[in-house]
Structure formats: C-alpha cells, structure tokens
Coordinates of C-alpha atoms and ligand atoms in Angstrom, one line a residue:
X1 CA 0.0 0.0 0.0
X2 CA 1.4 3.4 -1.0
X3 CA 2.0 6.0 1.6
X4 CA -0.5 8.9 1.7
X5 CA 0.5 12.5 2.6
X6 CA -2.4 14.7 3.6
X7 CA -0.8 18.1 3.0
X8 CA -1.4 21.7 4.0
X9 CA -4.5 21.3 6.1
X10 CA -5.8 24.6 7.6
X11 CA -5.9 22.8 10.9
X12 CA -5.1 19.2 12.0
X13 CA -7.0 18.4 15.2
X14 CA -4.8 15.8 16.8
X15 CA -6.8 14.8 19.9
X16 CA -3.4 13.8 21.3
X17 CA -2.6 14.0 25.0
X18 CA -2.2 17.8 24.9
X19 CA -5.1 18.2 22.4
X20 CA -2.8 20.0 19.9
X21 CA -4.3 21.8 16.9
X22 CA -1.7 22.3 14.2
X23 CA -2.2 25.0 11.6
X24 CA -0.9 24.4 8.1
X25 CA 0.1 20.9 9.0
X26 CA 0.4 17.5 7.2
X27 CA -0.4 13.9 8.2
X28 CA 1.5 11.0 6.8
X29 CA -0.2 7.6 6.6
X30 CA 2.0 4.5 6.2
X31 CA 1.0 0.8 6.4
X32 CA -2.3 1.5 8.1
X33 CA -0.9 3.8 10.8
X34 CA -0.1 7.5 11.3
X35 CA 3.6 7.8 10.6
X36 CA 4.0 11.5 11.2
X37 CA 2.0 14.7 12.0
X38 CA 3.3 18.2 11.6
X39 CA 4.2 20.9 9.2
X40 CA 6.4 20.3 6.1
X41 CA 6.6 16.5 6.2
X42 CA 8.8 15.2 3.4
X43 CA 7.5 11.9 2.0
X44 CA 9.0 11.0 -1.4
X45 CA 6.8 8.7 -3.4
X46 CA 3.7 9.2 -1.3
X47 CA 0.3 9.9 -2.9
X48 CA -0.4 13.5 -2.0
X49 CA -3.9 14.6 -0.8
X50 CA -4.2 18.3 -0.8
X51 CA -6.0 19.6 2.3
X52 CA -5.9 23.4 2.0
X53 CA -9.3 24.8 3.1
X54 CA -9.9 21.7 5.2
X55 CA -9.9 20.6 8.8
X56 CA -8.4 17.2 9.4
X57 CA -9.6 15.2 12.4
X58 CA -9.4 11.6 13.7
X59 CA -12.2 9.5 12.1
X60 CA -15.4 9.8 14.3
X61 CA -16.5 6.8 16.4
X62 CA -20.1 5.6 16.6
X63 CA -20.7 3.6 19.7
X64 CA -24.3 2.6 19.2
X65 CA -26.4 1.7 16.2
X66 CA -28.9 -0.8 14.9
X67 CA -28.0 -0.8 11.3
X68 CA -30.9 -3.0 10.2
X69 CA -33.3 -0.2 11.1
X70 CA -32.2 1.8 8.1
X71 CA -35.0 -0.2 6.4
X72 CA -37.6 1.1 8.8
X73 CA -37.1 4.9 8.9
X74 CA -40.1 7.2 9.4
X75 CA -42.5 4.3 9.7
X76 CA -45.9 6.0 10.3
X77 CA -47.0 4.1 13.4
X78 CA -43.7 4.6 15.1
X79 CA -43.2 8.3 14.3
X80 CA -44.8 9.7 17.5
X81 CA -44.7 6.9 20.0
X82 CA -42.7 6.5 23.2
X83 CA -40.1 3.8 23.4
X84 CA -42.3 0.8 24.4
X85 CA -45.1 1.7 22.0
X86 CA -42.5 2.4 19.3
X87 CA -41.0 -1.1 19.7
X88 CA -44.4 -2.8 19.6
X89 CA -45.1 -1.0 16.2
X90 CA -41.8 -2.1 14.7
X91 CA -41.4 -5.7 16.0
X92 CA -43.8 -7.2 13.5
X93 CA -42.0 -5.5 10.6
X94 CA -38.6 -6.6 11.8
X95 CA -39.9 -10.2 12.1
X96 CA -40.1 -10.3 8.3
X97 CA -36.4 -9.5 7.8
X98 CA -33.8 -12.0 6.6
X99 CA -30.1 -12.1 5.6
X100 CA -30.6 -9.9 2.6
X101 CA -32.3 -7.2 4.6
X102 CA -29.6 -7.3 7.2
X103 CA -26.8 -7.1 4.6
X104 CA -28.2 -4.3 2.5
X105 CA -29.4 -2.2 5.5
X106 CA -26.0 -2.5 7.1
X107 CA -24.3 -1.3 3.9
X108 CA -26.6 1.7 3.7
X109 CA -26.2 2.5 7.4
X110 CA -22.4 2.2 7.3
X111 CA -22.2 4.3 4.1
X112 CA -24.1 7.0 5.9
X113 CA -21.6 6.7 8.8
X114 CA -18.7 7.0 6.5
X115 CA -20.0 10.0 4.6
X116 CA -20.5 11.8 7.9
X117 CA -16.9 11.2 9.1
X118 CA -17.2 7.9 11.0
X119 CA -14.3 5.4 10.6
X120 CA -15.3 3.0 13.4
X121 CA -18.8 1.9 14.1
X122 CA -20.3 -0.5 16.5
X123 CA -23.6 -2.2 15.8
X124 CA -26.1 -3.8 18.1
X125 CA -28.0 -6.6 16.3
X126 CA -30.4 -8.3 18.7
X127 CA -32.9 -10.1 16.4
X128 CA -32.1 -12.9 13.9
X129 CA -35.3 -13.8 12.0
X130 CA -35.5 -16.0 9.0
X131 CA -31.9 -17.2 9.0
X132 CA -30.3 -13.8 9.6
X133 CA -26.8 -14.0 11.2
X134 CA -24.3 -11.6 12.6
X135 CA -22.0 -12.2 9.7
X136 CA -24.5 -10.6 7.3
X137 CA -23.5 -7.3 8.9
X138 CA -19.8 -8.2 9.1
X139 CA -19.7 -8.9 5.4
X140 CA -21.5 -5.7 4.7
X141 CA -18.9 -3.7 6.8
X142 CA -16.1 -5.4 4.8
X143 CA -17.6 -4.1 1.6
X144 CA -17.9 -0.6 2.9
X145 CA -14.4 -0.6 4.5
X146 CA -15.2 0.7 8.0
X147 CA -13.7 -0.6 11.2
X148 CA -16.5 -2.6 12.7
X149 CA -17.5 -3.7 16.2
X150 CA -20.7 -5.8 15.8
X151 CA -22.3 -7.1 18.9
X152 CA -24.2 -10.3 19.2
X153 CA -27.5 -9.1 20.7
X154 CA -30.4 -11.2 21.9
X155 CA -34.0 -11.2 23.1
X156 CA -35.4 -14.2 25.0
X157 CA -38.5 -12.9 26.8
X158 CA -41.5 -12.8 24.5
X159 CA -44.9 -11.2 24.8
X160 CA -46.4 -14.5 26.1
X161 CA -43.9 -14.4 29.0
X162 CA -44.5 -10.7 29.9
X163 CA -41.9 -9.2 27.6
X164 CA -42.4 -6.9 24.7
X165 CA -41.3 -8.7 21.5
X166 CA -43.5 -11.2 19.7
X167 CA -42.6 -14.9 20.1
X168 CA -41.2 -15.1 16.6
X169 CA -38.4 -12.6 17.4
X170 CA -37.0 -14.3 20.6
X171 CA -34.5 -17.1 20.8
X172 CA -33.8 -19.8 23.4
X173 CA -31.1 -18.7 25.8
X174 CA -29.0 -21.9 25.2
X175 CA -29.0 -21.2 21.5
X176 CA -28.1 -17.5 22.1
X177 CA -25.1 -18.4 24.2
X178 CA -24.0 -21.0 21.6
X179 CA -24.2 -18.5 18.8
X180 CA -22.3 -15.9 20.9
X181 CA -19.5 -18.4 21.3
X182 CA -19.6 -19.2 17.5
X183 CA -19.4 -15.6 16.4
X184 CA -16.6 -14.6 18.8
X185 CA -14.5 -17.6 17.8
X186 CA -15.1 -16.9 14.1
X187 CA -14.8 -13.1 13.9
X188 CA -13.3 -11.4 16.9
X189 CA -9.8 -10.0 16.4
X190 CA -8.1 -8.8 19.6
X191 CA -5.0 -7.6 17.8
X192 CA -4.0 -3.9 17.6
X193 CA -5.4 -2.5 14.3
X194 CA -8.3 -5.0 14.3
X195 CA -11.0 -4.3 11.7
X196 CA -13.5 -6.5 13.4
X197 CA -14.2 -6.9 17.2
X198 CA -17.2 -8.7 18.4
X199 CA -19.1 -7.9 21.6
X200 CA -21.9 -9.6 23.5
X201 CA -25.1 -7.6 23.9
X202 CA -28.4 -8.9 25.2
X203 CA -30.9 -6.3 24.0
X204 CA -31.9 -4.8 27.4
X205 CA -32.7 -5.9 30.9
X206 CA -36.4 -6.1 30.0
X207 CA -35.9 -8.5 27.0
X208 CA -33.7 -11.2 28.5
X209 CA -33.5 -13.1 31.8
X210 CA -31.3 -12.3 34.7
X211 CA -29.5 -15.6 34.0
X212 CA -28.7 -14.6 30.4
X213 CA -27.3 -11.3 31.5
X214 CA -25.1 -13.0 34.0
X215 CA -24.0 -15.8 31.6
X216 CA -23.2 -13.3 28.9
X217 CA -21.0 -11.4 31.3
X218 CA -19.2 -14.5 32.3
X219 CA -18.7 -15.5 28.7
X220 CA -17.4 -12.1 27.7
X221 CA -14.8 -12.2 30.5
X222 CA -13.8 -15.7 29.5
X223 CA -13.4 -14.7 25.8
X224 CA -11.9 -11.2 26.5
X225 CA -14.7 -9.4 24.6
X226 CA -16.8 -6.4 25.5
X227 CA -20.4 -6.2 26.8
X228 CA -23.1 -3.8 25.6
X229 CA -26.8 -3.2 26.3
X230 CA -29.4 -0.5 26.6
X231 CA -29.7 1.0 30.1
X232 CA -31.8 3.6 31.9
X233 CA -33.1 4.9 28.6
X234 CA -36.3 6.7 29.9
X235 CA -38.7 6.8 32.9
X236 CA -40.6 3.7 31.7
X237 CA -37.3 1.8 31.8
X238 CA -36.6 2.9 35.4
X239 CA -40.1 2.1 36.5
X240 CA -39.8 -1.4 35.0
X241 CA -36.5 -2.0 36.7
X242 CA -37.9 -1.0 40.1
X243 CA -41.1 -3.0 39.7
X244 CA -39.5 -6.1 38.2
X245 CA -36.1 -6.3 39.9
X246 CA -36.6 -4.1 42.9
X247 CA -33.5 -2.0 42.1
X248 CA -32.5 0.8 39.8
X249 CA -30.7 -0.2 36.5
X250 CA -27.2 0.7 37.8
X251 CA -27.6 -1.7 40.7
X252 CA -29.0 -4.4 38.4
X253 CA -26.1 -4.0 36.1
X254 CA -23.6 -4.1 38.9
X255 CA -25.2 -7.2 40.5
X256 CA -24.9 -9.2 37.3
X257 CA -21.3 -8.2 36.4
X258 CA -22.3 -5.5 33.9
X259 CA -19.9 -2.8 35.1
X260 CA -16.2 -2.3 34.2
X261 CA -14.0 -0.9 31.5
X262 CA -15.1 -3.8 29.2
X263 CA -18.8 -2.7 29.4
X264 CA -20.6 0.2 27.7
X265 CA -24.3 1.0 28.0
X266 CA -26.4 2.9 25.5
X267 CA -28.4 6.0 26.5
X268 CA -28.1 6.2 30.4
X269 CA -30.5 9.1 30.2
X270 CA -31.8 8.5 33.7
X271 CA -28.6 7.7 35.6
X272 CA -28.7 9.2 39.1
X273 CA -25.7 10.6 41.0
X274 CA -25.0 7.2 42.6
X275 CA -25.1 5.5 39.3
X276 CA -22.8 8.1 37.7
X277 CA -20.4 7.5 40.6
X278 CA -20.6 3.7 40.0
X279 CA -19.8 4.1 36.3
X280 CA -16.9 6.4 37.1
X281 CA -15.4 4.1 39.8
X282 CA -15.8 1.0 37.6
X283 CA -14.7 2.5 34.3
X284 CA -18.0 1.7 32.7
X285 CA -18.7 3.5 29.4
X286 CA -21.7 5.3 28.0
X287 CA -23.0 5.6 24.4
X288 CA -24.7 8.9 24.4
X289 CA -27.4 9.1 21.7
X290 CA -28.8 12.7 21.8
X291 CA -30.9 12.7 18.6
X292 CA -32.6 9.4 19.5
X293 CA -33.2 10.7 23.1
X294 CA -34.9 13.7 21.6
X295 CA -36.8 11.8 18.9
X296 CA -38.3 9.4 21.5
X297 CA -38.7 12.1 24.1
X298 CA -36.6 10.1 26.5
X299 CA -34.9 13.1 28.2
X300 CA -31.5 14.7 28.5
X301 CA -28.7 12.4 29.6
X302 CA -26.5 13.9 32.3
X303 CA -23.5 14.0 30.1
X304 CA -22.0 17.1 31.8
X305 CA -22.1 15.3 35.2
X306 CA -20.8 12.1 33.7
X307 CA -17.8 13.9 32.1
X308 CA -17.1 15.9 35.2
X309 CA -17.0 12.6 37.1
X310 CA -14.7 11.2 34.4
X311 CA -17.1 8.6 33.0
X312 CA -16.1 7.6 29.5
X313 CA -18.7 8.9 27.1
X314 CA -18.9 8.3 23.3
X315 CA -21.6 9.2 20.8
X316 CA -24.1 7.0 19.1
X317 CA -26.6 7.7 16.4
X318 CA -28.7 4.8 17.6
X319 CA -30.9 2.8 15.2
X320 CA -32.2 4.5 12.1
X321 CA -35.8 3.9 13.2
X322 CA -35.4 6.3 16.2
X323 CA -33.2 9.0 14.8
X324 CA -34.0 8.6 11.8
X325 CA -30.9 10.1 10.3
X326 CA -27.4 8.7 10.7
X327 CA -25.2 11.7 10.7
X328 CA -22.4 11.4 13.3
X329 CA -21.0 14.9 13.1
X330 CA -24.6 16.1 13.4
X331 CA -24.9 14.0 16.5
X332 CA -21.9 15.9 18.0
X333 CA -23.8 19.1 17.4
X334 CA -26.9 17.7 18.9
X335 CA -25.0 16.6 22.0
X336 CA -23.7 20.1 22.5
X337 CA -27.2 21.7 22.0
X338 CA -28.9 19.2 24.3
X339 CA -26.5 19.8 27.2
X340 CA -27.0 23.5 26.8
X341 CA -30.8 23.2 27.0
X342 CA -30.3 21.6 30.4
X343 CA -27.3 23.4 31.8
X344 CA -26.8 26.7 29.9
X345 CA -24.5 27.9 27.1
X346 CA -21.3 26.9 28.9
X347 CA -22.4 23.3 29.4
X348 CA -20.4 21.9 26.5
X349 CA -18.0 23.5 24.0
X350 CA -17.7 22.5 20.3
X351 CA -14.2 21.1 21.0
X352 CA -15.5 18.9 23.8
X353 CA -18.3 17.6 21.5
X354 CA -15.6 16.8 18.9
X355 CA -13.5 15.1 21.6
X356 CA -16.5 12.9 22.7
X357 CA -17.2 12.1 19.0
X358 CA -13.6 10.9 18.4
X359 CA -11.3 10.0 21.3
X360 CA -14.3 9.5 23.7
X361 CA -15.9 6.9 21.5
X362 CA -12.6 5.1 20.9
X363 CA -12.1 4.9 24.7
X364 CA -15.6 3.6 25.2
X365 CA -15.0 0.8 22.7
X366 CA -11.6 -0.1 24.2
X367 CA -9.7 1.1 21.2
X368 CA -6.6 2.8 22.5
X369 CA -5.1 2.5 19.0
X370 CA -7.8 4.8 17.5
X371 CA -9.3 8.2 18.2
X372 CA -6.3 10.5 17.8
X373 CA -3.9 11.5 15.2
X374 CA -0.5 10.7 16.8
X375 CA 2.3 8.6 15.3
X376 CA 1.6 4.9 15.8
X377 CA -2.2 5.2 16.0
X378 CA -4.3 3.7 13.3
X379 CA -4.6 5.8 10.1
X380 CA -8.3 6.6 10.5
X381 CA -8.6 10.2 9.3
X382 CA -11.5 12.5 8.2
X383 CA -10.9 15.5 6.0
X384 CA -13.6 18.2 6.2
X385 CA -13.8 20.9 3.6
X386 CA -14.6 24.1 5.5
X387 CA -14.2 26.3 2.4
X388 CA -17.8 26.0 1.3
X389 CA -21.0 27.8 2.1
X390 CA -21.8 26.1 5.4
X391 CA -18.8 27.4 7.2
X392 CA -18.3 30.6 5.1
X393 CA -17.5 33.5 7.4
X394 CA -16.6 31.4 10.4
X395 CA -13.8 32.6 12.6
X396 CA -12.8 29.3 14.1
X397 CA -12.7 26.4 11.7
X398 CA -12.6 23.7 14.4
X399 CA -15.6 25.0 16.3
X400 CA -17.3 25.6 12.9
X401 CA -17.1 21.9 12.1
X402 CA -19.5 21.3 15.0
X403 CA -21.4 24.5 15.0
X404 CA -21.8 25.1 11.2
X405 CA -20.9 22.3 9.0
X406 CA -20.2 20.8 6.4
X407 CA -22.3 17.9 7.6
X408 CA -20.3 15.5 5.4
X409 CA -16.6 14.6 4.9
X410 CA -14.7 15.3 1.8
X411 CA -12.4 12.3 2.3
X412 CA -12.2 9.5 4.8
X413 CA -9.4 7.0 5.3
X414 CA -9.7 3.9 7.4
X415 CA -6.6 1.9 8.2
X416 CA -4.9 4.1 5.6
X417 CA -7.4 3.1 2.9
X418 CA -9.6 5.6 1.2
X419 CA -13.3 5.0 1.8
X420 CA -14.7 8.4 0.8
X421 CA -13.2 10.6 -1.9
X422 CA -14.5 14.1 -2.8
X423 CA -17.7 13.3 -0.9
X424 CA -18.4 10.0 -2.6
X425 CA -18.1 6.4 -1.5
X426 CA -15.3 4.7 -3.4
X427 CA -15.6 1.3 -1.9
X428 CA -19.2 0.5 -2.9
X429 CA -21.5 1.6 -5.6
X430 CA -23.9 3.5 -3.3
X431 CA -26.7 4.5 -5.8
X432 CA -27.2 0.8 -6.7
X433 CA -27.3 -0.2 -3.0
X434 CA -29.8 2.6 -2.2
X435 CA -32.0 1.4 -5.0
X436 CA -31.9 -2.2 -3.6
X437 CA -32.7 -0.9 -0.1
X438 CA -35.7 1.1 -1.4
X439 CA -37.0 -2.0 -3.2
X440 CA -36.7 -4.0 0.1
X441 CA -38.5 -1.3 2.0
X442 CA -41.3 -1.3 -0.6
X443 CA -41.6 -5.1 -0.3
X444 CA -41.9 -4.8 3.5
X445 CA -44.5 -2.0 3.3
X446 CA -46.8 -3.5 0.7
Ligands
ZN1 ZN1 -30.5 1.4 20.7

C-alpha cells in the first residue's frame, strides 16, 4: 500500500494527549498507521492529498447503532410513540427481515456513517429472524471498509412471558449463548489495528432473563470481549426495573457483572448521581445518543455530570428507526445543544463535543489504537472541507465543524485506505445499493 501524505490542512485536530491543533500541517499515513503529523513533512513517493481549506480530524467513532433499522425509517405508526409503543409497532415488521435485509441495510447505514466522518462503528443486532446472522453485517462492513464492532445481541422474553417482542423474534437462551461463542470464535480479532471486534449484547434488561445477563458477562470475560446493552433509557425503563427487579438499572447491572472498562451502556439518560459514581469508579462507558433521546422524548442524559465525574462517554446515532438520520457529526452538534438546553450555554463546547465524537468513542470501545492523530495510532482520518457555504464567514474552523458544517466529509481514510473521496463512497456503488434498499423497503411496506 502506497504512503499517503495529507498536506497543508488549515488545521489538524490531533486529539493527542495535549489536544494540539496544528495550523498548516500534514499527516503521513503508512502501512495503516499514522507515521507523522506536523508541518512540512517530506515523503517522497507518497500519494499527495491536498487539504488546503480543510480541517483534518481523527475519524469519528459511533458507539451505538442498529444498522438493520435503516429499512424502517419514518414508519408512520412509530413516528410519534414513546419507546415501548414504538417497539411494539416495529417488531412485526422486523420479524419479516432475513439475511438480505440485514446485509443491505448495514451497507446503507455504514455508508451514511462513512459520509459523515465515521471510521469506526459498533452495531447492536439483537434479532435474527429467518436465517439472519451476525456475519450478514460483518460482510457488509467489509464491503464498505469501515472498522466494525458488531455485537451479538439477543432477546429471549416474548410477549407471552410478559416481555415486549413477539414470540417469533425471541430465541432460546441456550441457542443464544451457543451462537455468541460461535461468532466470537469466528470473527473477533483482539489484535491492535483489528478491523472487526465482536461484543456480546443482550438487548436490554427487559428483553432477556437475569440468567442470560449473568451468563453473557461470564462468557465475555472468558473470551476477552466487551459487553453492551441499553440501560436507563427513559422513565418507563426505570419504573420497569424498580417494579420487576426491585432495584435501579445501575444496581441491576452491577449485581450481574455488567460494570467495568469492558462494558458500555447505551443511553443512560436516567442515571442518578449514585449510578454516575458507580460508572466512574468501575470505568463503565456510556454511548450517548442525543438525537434518539430527543426523537423518542426520553430526556436529556446527564453528560456534563458524567464527564465531570470522568465517566467515558462516546456518541451514538442509535438505530435509524429512532433518529431517523445517521449523521455522526450532526450527532456531535446535537450533544452540545442538548447539554445547553439543560445546563446553559457553557455546558459543552464545540471542542468537547468533537472530543467525545472521536477520542471519547474510541475509549468507550476499548480502542486505544484509535481516536487520535498521533504517530503509531491507526490511520483513521477524516478530511472536512470548510471552504464551502456552510462554514463561510466562520472565525474558528474547528468550532465551525460542529457549530456550522459541512455535515459531510470530503475524504475518509480507514486503516490508511480511502473509503470516501470528494464526498463520494469509493468502496461501494452506493446508488445501486440505495435502490436495492428502497426495493426491500417497498416489499416490507406492501
Ligand atoms: Zn439502541
């Protein structure tokens, strides 16, 4: 692979230990890693990518998604419902999915991620109807070229047992554990620079048993993989936890082994002070999903308090049925706006939002090799053209990236390979995939 020299960027936002921002700087990519950062790098033979008029940042990190939901955006019955009602509208539609729906919707969702600056995305796939398997999404990610952390999700408590999902969408717990072992053994790569890491992710405390939560945690520790689920998403979620388990979600998680630096929970909108302290002490991470929280009316996650307590926080777009967009840089803007609604205009700066979107997400996913542009880190780089109309007249290009735009990258490199060039996907033929996706959506609708 030829070296790549990104040259003459207006600003390189390194996210290194001292958060340096380098004006008029270059970034050299060699063999999948950052070889050098700074002004005037000499790299004979390298392919030169001119970055004048651009801000260069680490690739953004998405810590929570349900890629399959790109096939159920803006579904009428789910547009205005709260979480539990929203789920009950969508479950019967998802029950008709199969491998093709999983593959194509993952391609679409990941392309959306790439175009909005994301180089590393996790995914939470918790239903496997009609022969769908986790590898449907892993294969899709390989075509798109993003670094991918799929999680083997699961639901086991159906409607007839007091849960929410229909019987056809739940699995036996023994079969779930067996498939968790299968996908970790087949696809998880613990090595530095890994393109695929698998996590274990029962859907939520209200869709699986206490036993499965505990067994998944034991299995994850045994295999050295991470744990992920939804936690404390809204008031209904807290009420359910108190009524069913007699404890708040944080206590439930702790009792079952679901805290630690190898665990990250999505949403955490309703964490109280004691739970924030628990997360800080245990190193448990949070996937903050501001657009989804707004969209479902779940509330404002206490991100300021979490960050002040040194809880690891990353950003997530959440599934495309509850956002319904998948714009990761837009999510950074939304995170900033939402904290300000709750806490005032000094609650979060544009630079802090950008840090959460990059370094914060990498930390949450246990990727100490990603999230910053320093020599030796993986060559995951986003180039943002700030010379266009969106940021015209801005005085501070780094803040403008979050406050103004553009909402899309000009170029994106993952592991030193180009995924987006001049605002277009180069790894996949996106228009054809979008057409295929729309045909699948029509089939589901009719
Ligand atoms: Zn979710």
